[in-house]
PDB file of C-alpha atoms in Angstrom:
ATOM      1  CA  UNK A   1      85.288  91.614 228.911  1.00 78.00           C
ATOM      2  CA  UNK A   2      82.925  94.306 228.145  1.00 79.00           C
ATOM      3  CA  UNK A   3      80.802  92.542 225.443  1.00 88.00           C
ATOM      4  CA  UNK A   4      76.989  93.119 223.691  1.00 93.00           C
ATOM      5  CA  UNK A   5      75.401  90.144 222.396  1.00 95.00           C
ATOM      6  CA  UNK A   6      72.514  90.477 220.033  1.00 96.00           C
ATOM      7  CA  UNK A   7      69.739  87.873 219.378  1.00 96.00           C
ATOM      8  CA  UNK A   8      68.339  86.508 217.007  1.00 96.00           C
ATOM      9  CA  UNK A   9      70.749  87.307 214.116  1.00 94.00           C
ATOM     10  CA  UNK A  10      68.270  87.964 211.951  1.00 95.00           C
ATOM     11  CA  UNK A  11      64.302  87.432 211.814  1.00 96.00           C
ATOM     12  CA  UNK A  12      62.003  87.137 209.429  1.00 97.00           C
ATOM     13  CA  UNK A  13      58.208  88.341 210.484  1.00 97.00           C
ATOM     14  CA  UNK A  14      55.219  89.090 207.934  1.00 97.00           C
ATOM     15  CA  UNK A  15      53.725  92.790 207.785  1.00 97.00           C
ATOM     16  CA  UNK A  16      51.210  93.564 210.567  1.00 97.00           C
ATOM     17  CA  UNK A  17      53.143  91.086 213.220  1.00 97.00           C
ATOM     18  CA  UNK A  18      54.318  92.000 216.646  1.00 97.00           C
ATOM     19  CA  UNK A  19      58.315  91.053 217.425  1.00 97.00           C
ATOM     20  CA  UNK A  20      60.967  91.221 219.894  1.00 98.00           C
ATOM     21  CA  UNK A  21      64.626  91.474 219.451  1.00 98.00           C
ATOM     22  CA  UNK A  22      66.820  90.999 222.881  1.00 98.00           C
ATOM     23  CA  UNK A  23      70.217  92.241 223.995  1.00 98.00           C
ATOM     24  CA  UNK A  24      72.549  90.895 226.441  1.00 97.00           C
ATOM     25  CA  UNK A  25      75.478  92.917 227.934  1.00 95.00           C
ATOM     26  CA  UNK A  26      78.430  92.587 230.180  1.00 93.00           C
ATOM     27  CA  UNK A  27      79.313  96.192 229.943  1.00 86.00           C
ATOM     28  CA  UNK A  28      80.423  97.730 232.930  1.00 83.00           C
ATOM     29  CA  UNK A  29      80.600 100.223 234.533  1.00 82.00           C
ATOM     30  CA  UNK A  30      76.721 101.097 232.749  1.00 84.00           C
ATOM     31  CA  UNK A  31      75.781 103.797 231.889  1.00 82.00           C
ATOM     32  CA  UNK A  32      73.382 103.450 229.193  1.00 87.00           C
ATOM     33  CA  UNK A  33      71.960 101.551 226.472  1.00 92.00           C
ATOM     34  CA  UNK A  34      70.626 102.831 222.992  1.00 92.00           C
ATOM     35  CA  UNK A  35      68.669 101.016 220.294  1.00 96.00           C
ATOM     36  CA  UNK A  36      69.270 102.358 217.144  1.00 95.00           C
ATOM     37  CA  UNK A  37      67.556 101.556 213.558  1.00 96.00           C
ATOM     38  CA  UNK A  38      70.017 100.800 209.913  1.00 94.00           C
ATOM     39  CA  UNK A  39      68.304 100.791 206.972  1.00 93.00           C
ATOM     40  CA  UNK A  40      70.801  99.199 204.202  1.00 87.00           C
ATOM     41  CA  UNK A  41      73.383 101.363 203.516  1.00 83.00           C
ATOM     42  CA  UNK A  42      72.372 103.663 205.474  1.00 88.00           C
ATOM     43  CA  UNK A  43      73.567 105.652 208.755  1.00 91.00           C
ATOM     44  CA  UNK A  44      71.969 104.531 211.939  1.00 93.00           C
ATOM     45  CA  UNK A  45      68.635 106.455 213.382  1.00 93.00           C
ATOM     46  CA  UNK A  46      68.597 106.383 217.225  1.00 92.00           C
ATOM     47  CA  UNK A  47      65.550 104.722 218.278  1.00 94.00           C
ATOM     48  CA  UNK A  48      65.555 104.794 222.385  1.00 93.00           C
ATOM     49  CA  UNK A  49      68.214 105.374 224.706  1.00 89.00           C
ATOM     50  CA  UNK A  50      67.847 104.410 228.470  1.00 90.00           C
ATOM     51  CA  UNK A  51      69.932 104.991 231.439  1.00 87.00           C
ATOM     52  CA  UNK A  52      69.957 102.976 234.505  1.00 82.00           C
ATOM     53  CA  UNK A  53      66.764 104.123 236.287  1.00 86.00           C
ATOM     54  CA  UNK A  54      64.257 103.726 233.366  1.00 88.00           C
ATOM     55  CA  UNK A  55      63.226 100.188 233.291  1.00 91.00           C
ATOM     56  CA  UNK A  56      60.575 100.674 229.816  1.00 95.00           C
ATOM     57  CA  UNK A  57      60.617 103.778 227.021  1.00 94.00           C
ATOM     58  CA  UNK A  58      58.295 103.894 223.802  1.00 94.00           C
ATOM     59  CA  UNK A  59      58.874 105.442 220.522  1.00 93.00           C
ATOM     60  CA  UNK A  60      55.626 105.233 218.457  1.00 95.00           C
ATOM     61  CA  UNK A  61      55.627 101.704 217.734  1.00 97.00           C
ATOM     62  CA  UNK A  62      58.799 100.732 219.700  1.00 97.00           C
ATOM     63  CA  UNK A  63      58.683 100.101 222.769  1.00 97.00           C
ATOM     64  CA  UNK A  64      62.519  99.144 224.606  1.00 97.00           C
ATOM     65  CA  UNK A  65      62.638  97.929 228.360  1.00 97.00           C
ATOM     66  CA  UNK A  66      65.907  97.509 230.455  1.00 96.00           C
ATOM     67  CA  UNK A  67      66.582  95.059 233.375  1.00 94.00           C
ATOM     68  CA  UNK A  68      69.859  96.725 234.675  1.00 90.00           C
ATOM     69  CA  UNK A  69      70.071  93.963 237.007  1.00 91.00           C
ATOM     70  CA  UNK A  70      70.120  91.110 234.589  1.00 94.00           C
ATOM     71  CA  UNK A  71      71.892  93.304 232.136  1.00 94.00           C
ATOM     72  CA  UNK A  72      69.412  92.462 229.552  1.00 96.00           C
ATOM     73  CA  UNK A  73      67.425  94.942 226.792  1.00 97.00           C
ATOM     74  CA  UNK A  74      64.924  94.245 224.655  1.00 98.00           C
ATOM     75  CA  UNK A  75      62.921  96.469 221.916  1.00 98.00           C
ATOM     76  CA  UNK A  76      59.635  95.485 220.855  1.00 98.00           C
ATOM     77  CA  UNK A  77      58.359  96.307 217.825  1.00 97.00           C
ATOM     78  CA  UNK A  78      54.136  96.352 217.525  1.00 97.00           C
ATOM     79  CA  UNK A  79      52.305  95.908 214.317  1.00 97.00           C
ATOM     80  CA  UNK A  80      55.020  96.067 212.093  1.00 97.00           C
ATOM     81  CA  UNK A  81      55.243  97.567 208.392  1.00 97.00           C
ATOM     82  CA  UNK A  82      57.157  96.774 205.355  1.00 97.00           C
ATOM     83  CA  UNK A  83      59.564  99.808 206.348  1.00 96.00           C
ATOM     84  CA  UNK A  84      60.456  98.221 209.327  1.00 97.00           C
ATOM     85  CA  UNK A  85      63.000  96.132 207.788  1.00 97.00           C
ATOM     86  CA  UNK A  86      66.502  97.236 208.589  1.00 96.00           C
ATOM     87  CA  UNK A  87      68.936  96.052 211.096  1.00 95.00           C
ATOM     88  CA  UNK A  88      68.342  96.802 215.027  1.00 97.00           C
ATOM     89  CA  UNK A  89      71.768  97.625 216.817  1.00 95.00           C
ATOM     90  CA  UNK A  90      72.105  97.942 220.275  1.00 95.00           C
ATOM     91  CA  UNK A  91      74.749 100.201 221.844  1.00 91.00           C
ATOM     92  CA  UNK A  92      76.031 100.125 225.389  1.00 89.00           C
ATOM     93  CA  UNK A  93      77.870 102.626 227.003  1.00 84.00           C
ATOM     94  CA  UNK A  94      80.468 102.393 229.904  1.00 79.00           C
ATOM     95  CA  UNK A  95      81.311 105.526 231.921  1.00 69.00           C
ATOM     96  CA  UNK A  96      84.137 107.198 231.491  1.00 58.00           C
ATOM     97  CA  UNK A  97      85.851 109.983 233.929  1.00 57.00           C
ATOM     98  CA  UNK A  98      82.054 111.827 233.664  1.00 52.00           C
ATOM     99  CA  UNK A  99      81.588 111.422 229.848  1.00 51.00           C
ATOM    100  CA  UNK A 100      79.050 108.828 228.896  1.00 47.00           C
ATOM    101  CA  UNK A 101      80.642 108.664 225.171  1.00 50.00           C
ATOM    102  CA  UNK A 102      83.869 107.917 224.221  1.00 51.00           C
ATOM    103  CA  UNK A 103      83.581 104.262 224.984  1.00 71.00           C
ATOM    104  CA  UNK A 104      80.299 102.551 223.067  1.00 80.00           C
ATOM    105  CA  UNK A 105      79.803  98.931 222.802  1.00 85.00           C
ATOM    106  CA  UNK A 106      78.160  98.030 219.776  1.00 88.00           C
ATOM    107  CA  UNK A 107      76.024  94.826 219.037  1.00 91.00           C
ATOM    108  CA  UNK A 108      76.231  93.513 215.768  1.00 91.00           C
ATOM    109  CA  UNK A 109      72.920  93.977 215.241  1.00 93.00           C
ATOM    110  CA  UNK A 110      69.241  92.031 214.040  1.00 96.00           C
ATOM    111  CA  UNK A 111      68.565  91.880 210.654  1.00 95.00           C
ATOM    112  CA  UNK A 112      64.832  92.402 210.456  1.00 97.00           C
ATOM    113  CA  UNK A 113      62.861  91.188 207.344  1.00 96.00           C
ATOM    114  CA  UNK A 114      59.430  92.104 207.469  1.00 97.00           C
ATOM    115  CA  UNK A 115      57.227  90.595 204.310  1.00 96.00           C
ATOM    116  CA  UNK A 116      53.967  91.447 203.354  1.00 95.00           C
TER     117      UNK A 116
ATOM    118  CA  UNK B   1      69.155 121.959 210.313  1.00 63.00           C
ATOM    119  CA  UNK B   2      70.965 120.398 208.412  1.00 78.00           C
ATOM    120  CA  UNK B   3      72.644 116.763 210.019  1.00 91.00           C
ATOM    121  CA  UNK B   4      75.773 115.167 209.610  1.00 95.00           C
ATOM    122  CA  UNK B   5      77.227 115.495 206.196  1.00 96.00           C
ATOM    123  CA  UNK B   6      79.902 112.867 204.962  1.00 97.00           C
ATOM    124  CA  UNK B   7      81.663 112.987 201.390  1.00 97.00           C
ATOM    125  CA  UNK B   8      81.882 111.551 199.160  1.00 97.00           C
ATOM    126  CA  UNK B   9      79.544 109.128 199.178  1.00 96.00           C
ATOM    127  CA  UNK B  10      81.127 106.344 197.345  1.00 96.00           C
ATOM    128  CA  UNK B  11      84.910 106.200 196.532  1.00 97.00           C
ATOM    129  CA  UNK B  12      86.646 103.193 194.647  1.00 98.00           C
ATOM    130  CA  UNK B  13      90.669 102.545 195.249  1.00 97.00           C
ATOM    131  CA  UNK B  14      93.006 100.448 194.387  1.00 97.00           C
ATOM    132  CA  UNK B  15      95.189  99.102 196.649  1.00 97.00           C
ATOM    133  CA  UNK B  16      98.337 100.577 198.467  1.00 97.00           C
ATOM    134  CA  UNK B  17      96.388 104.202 197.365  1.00 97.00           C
ATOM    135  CA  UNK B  18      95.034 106.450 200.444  1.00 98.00           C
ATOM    136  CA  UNK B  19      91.750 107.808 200.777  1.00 98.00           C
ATOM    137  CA  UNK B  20      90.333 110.344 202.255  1.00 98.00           C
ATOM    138  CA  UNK B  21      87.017 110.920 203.863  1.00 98.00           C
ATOM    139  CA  UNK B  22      85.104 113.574 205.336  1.00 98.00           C
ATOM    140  CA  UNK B  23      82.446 114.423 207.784  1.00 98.00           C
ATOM    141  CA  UNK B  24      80.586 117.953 209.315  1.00 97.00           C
ATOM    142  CA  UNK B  25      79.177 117.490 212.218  1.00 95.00           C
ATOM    143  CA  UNK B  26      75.687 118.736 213.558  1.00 93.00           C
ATOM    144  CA  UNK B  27      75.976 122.612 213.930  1.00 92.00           C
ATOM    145  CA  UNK B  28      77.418 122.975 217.628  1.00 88.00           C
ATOM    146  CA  UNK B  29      78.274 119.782 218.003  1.00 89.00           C
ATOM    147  CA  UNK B  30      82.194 119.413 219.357  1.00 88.00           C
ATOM    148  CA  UNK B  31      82.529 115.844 219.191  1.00 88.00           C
ATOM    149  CA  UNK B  32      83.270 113.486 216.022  1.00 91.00           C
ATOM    150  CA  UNK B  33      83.341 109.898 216.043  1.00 91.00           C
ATOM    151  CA  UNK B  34      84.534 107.452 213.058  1.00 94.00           C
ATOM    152  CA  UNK B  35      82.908 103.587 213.085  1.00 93.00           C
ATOM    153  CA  UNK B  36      83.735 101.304 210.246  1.00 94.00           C
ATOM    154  CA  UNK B  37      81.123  99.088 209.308  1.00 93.00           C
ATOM    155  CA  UNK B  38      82.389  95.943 206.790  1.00 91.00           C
ATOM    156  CA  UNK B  39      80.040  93.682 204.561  1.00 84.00           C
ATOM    157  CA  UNK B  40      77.937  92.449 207.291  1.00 77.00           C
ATOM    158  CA  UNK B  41      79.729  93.113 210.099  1.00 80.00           C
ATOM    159  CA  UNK B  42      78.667  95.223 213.119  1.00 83.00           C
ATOM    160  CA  UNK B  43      80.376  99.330 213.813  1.00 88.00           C
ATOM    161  CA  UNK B  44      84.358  98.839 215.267  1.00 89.00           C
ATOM    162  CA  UNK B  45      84.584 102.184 216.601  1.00 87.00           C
ATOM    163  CA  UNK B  46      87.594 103.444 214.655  1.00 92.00           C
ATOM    164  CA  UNK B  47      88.094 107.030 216.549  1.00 91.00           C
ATOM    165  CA  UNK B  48      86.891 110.180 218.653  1.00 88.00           C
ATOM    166  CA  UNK B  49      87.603 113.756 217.939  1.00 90.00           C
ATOM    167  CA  UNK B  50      86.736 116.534 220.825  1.00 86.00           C
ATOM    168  CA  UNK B  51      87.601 119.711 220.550  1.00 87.00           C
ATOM    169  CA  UNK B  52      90.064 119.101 218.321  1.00 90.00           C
ATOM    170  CA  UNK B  53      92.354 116.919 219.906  1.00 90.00           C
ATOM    171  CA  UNK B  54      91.919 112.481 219.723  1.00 90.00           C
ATOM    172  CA  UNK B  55      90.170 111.372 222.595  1.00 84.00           C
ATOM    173  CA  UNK B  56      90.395 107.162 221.936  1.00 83.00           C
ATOM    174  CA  UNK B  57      91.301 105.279 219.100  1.00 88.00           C
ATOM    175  CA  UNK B  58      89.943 101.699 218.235  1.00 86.00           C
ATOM    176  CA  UNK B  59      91.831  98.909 217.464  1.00 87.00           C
ATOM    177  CA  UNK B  60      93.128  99.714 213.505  1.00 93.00           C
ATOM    178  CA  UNK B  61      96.583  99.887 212.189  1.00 95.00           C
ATOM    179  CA  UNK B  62      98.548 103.247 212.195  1.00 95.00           C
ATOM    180  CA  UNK B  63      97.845 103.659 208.901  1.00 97.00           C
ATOM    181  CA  UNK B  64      93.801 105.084 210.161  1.00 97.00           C
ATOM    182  CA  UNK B  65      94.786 108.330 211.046  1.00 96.00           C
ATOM    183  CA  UNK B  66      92.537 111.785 210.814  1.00 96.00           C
ATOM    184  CA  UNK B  67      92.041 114.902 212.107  1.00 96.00           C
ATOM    185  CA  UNK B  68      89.342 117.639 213.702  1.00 96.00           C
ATOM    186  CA  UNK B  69      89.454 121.062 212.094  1.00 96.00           C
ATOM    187  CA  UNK B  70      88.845 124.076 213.883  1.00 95.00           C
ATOM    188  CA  UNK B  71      85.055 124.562 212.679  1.00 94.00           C
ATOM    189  CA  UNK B  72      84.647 120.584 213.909  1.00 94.00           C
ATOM    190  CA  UNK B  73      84.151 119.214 210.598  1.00 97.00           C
ATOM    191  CA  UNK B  74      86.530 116.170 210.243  1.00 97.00           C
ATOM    192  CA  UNK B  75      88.619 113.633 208.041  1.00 98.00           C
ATOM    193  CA  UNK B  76      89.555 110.262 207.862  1.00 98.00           C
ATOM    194  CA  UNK B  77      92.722 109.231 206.059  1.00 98.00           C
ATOM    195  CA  UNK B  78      93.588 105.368 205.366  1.00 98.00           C
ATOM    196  CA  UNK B  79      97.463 104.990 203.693  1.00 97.00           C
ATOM    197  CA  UNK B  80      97.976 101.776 201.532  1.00 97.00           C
ATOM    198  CA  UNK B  81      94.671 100.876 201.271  1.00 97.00           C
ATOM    199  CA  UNK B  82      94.045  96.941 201.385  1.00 97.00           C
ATOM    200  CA  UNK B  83      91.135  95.207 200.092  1.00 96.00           C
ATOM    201  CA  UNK B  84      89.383  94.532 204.009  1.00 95.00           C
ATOM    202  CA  UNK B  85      89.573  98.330 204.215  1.00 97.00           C
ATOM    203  CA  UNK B  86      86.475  98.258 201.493  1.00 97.00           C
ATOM    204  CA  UNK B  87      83.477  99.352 204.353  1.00 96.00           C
ATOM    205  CA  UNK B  88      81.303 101.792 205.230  1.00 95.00           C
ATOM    206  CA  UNK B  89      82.453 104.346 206.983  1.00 97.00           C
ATOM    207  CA  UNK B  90      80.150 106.297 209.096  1.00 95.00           C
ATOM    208  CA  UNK B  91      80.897 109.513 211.008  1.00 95.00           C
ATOM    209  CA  UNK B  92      78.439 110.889 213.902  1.00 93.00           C
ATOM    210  CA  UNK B  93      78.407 113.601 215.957  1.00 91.00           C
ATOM    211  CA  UNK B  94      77.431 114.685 219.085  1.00 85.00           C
ATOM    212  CA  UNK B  95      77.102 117.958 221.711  1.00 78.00           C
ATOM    213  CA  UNK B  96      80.208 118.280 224.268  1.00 64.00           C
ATOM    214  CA  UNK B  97      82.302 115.063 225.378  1.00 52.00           C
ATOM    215  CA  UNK B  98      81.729 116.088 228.785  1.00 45.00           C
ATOM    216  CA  UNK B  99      77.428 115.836 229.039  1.00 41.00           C
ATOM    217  CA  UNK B 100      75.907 114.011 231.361  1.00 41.00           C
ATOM    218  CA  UNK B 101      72.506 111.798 230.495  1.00 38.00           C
ATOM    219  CA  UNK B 102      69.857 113.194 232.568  1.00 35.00           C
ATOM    220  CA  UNK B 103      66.729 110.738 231.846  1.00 35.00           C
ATOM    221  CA  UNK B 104      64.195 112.037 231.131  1.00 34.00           C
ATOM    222  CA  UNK B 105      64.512 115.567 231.113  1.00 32.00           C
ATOM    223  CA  UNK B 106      66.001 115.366 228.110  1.00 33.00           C
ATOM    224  CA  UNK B 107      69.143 117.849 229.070  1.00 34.00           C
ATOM    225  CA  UNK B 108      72.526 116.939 227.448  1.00 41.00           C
ATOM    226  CA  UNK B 109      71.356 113.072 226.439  1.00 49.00           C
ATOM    227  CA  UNK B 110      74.899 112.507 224.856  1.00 62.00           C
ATOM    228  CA  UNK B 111      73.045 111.072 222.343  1.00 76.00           C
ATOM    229  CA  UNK B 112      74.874 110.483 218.863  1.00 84.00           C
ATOM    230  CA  UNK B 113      73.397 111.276 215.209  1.00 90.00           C
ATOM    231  CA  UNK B 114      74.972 109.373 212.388  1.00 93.00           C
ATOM    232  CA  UNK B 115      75.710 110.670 208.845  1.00 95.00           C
ATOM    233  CA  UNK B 116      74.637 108.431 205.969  1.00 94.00           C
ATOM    234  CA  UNK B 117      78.370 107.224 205.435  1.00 95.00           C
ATOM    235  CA  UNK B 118      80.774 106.415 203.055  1.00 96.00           C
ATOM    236  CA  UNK B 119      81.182 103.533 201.387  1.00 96.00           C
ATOM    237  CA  UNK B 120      84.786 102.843 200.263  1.00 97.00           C
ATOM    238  CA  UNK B 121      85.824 100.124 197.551  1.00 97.00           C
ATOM    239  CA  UNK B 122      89.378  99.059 197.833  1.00 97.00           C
ATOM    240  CA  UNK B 123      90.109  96.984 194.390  1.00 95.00           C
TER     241      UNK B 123
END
């Protein structure tokens, strides 16, 4: 069963902290995996997105890696600010007859709290 | 340019009424998708629109149903609302079903851009 487990549920860090949030997948066939930020209320903001062959990819201070073989993702967040707080969601995608959309497997995300 | 638009922003039912939602995608964007997001919950993909035509459907009732117009832009209609319909609703868009991911060239990333949503109230 093509599943995306997210972990921890939610976090709680204080402003200036370094944190990691980790994803586990059994999605298959893979064909890439996409971190995306959700501020309350708010439509998600794509983060990173990674496809097999890229192992590590930054975006300012986020930094998401990929272990294919493990089927495991994490994103790292550095030095962390108040506006960091949101909820991290991590999206897998299966392949599908040469389309990498159409079938998305969404984690239920990490809520992040970040206090100062 | 602009990004996805959805309207309206909030909208409060009652049940057994319909609703009806909307979202324009990015500017040459071809593809629609529809995620509902309850109180908490994480996005159940609710339904794809390329081209015009539905591509996959998630696993709702009948009564989700919508529709892509020619320009792209596209709705969302729920019939006899019920009170676990109240959610977000969140359209996003992206360029042509068929792109490939190419790394890191950037080319055709398939990547998807979210509107803000809609946030439905079913009393």
């Amino acid at each position: 069963k093509n599943q995306v487990e997210q972990s921890p549920q939610s976090l709680i860090i204080l402003e200036g902290k370094n944190c990691t949030l980790q994803c586990n997948y059994t999605v298959s066939p893979f064909s890439n995996l996409r971190w995306y930020k959700q501020d309350t209320g708010r439509g998600p903001v794509s983060l990173t997105i990674m496809t097999f062959s890229e192992n590590t990819k930054s975006n300012g201070r986020y930094t998401a890696t990929l272990d294919a073989d493990t089927k495991q993702s994490s994103l790292h967040i550095t030095a962390s600010q108040l506006s960091d707080s949101a909820s991290y969601i991590c999206v897998v995608s299966a392949t599908r007859r040469g389309s990498t959309l159409g079938r998305l497997y969404f984690g239920r995300g990490t809520q992040l709290t970040v206090w100062p | 340019e602009a990004g996805v638009t959805q309207s309206p922003t909030h909208l409060i039912k009652t049940r057994g009424q319909q609703a009806t939602l909307r979202c324009s995608p990015i500017s040459g964007h071809t593809s629609v998708y529809w995620y509902q997001q309850a109180l908490g919950l994480g996005l159940q993909f609710l339904l794809w629109y390329d081209e015009g035509e539905e591509r996959n459907r998630g696993n709702f009732p009948p009564r989700f149903s919508g529709r892509q117009f020619p320009n792209y832009s596209s709705e969302l209609n729920v019939n006899a609302l019920e009170l676990e319909d109240s959610a977000l609703y969140l359209c996003a868009s992206s360029p042509a079903s068929s792109g490939r991911i190419v790394g890191t060239s950037g080319r055709s990333t398939g990547e998807l851009f979210f509107g803000e949503g809609s946030r439905l109230t079913v009393l």
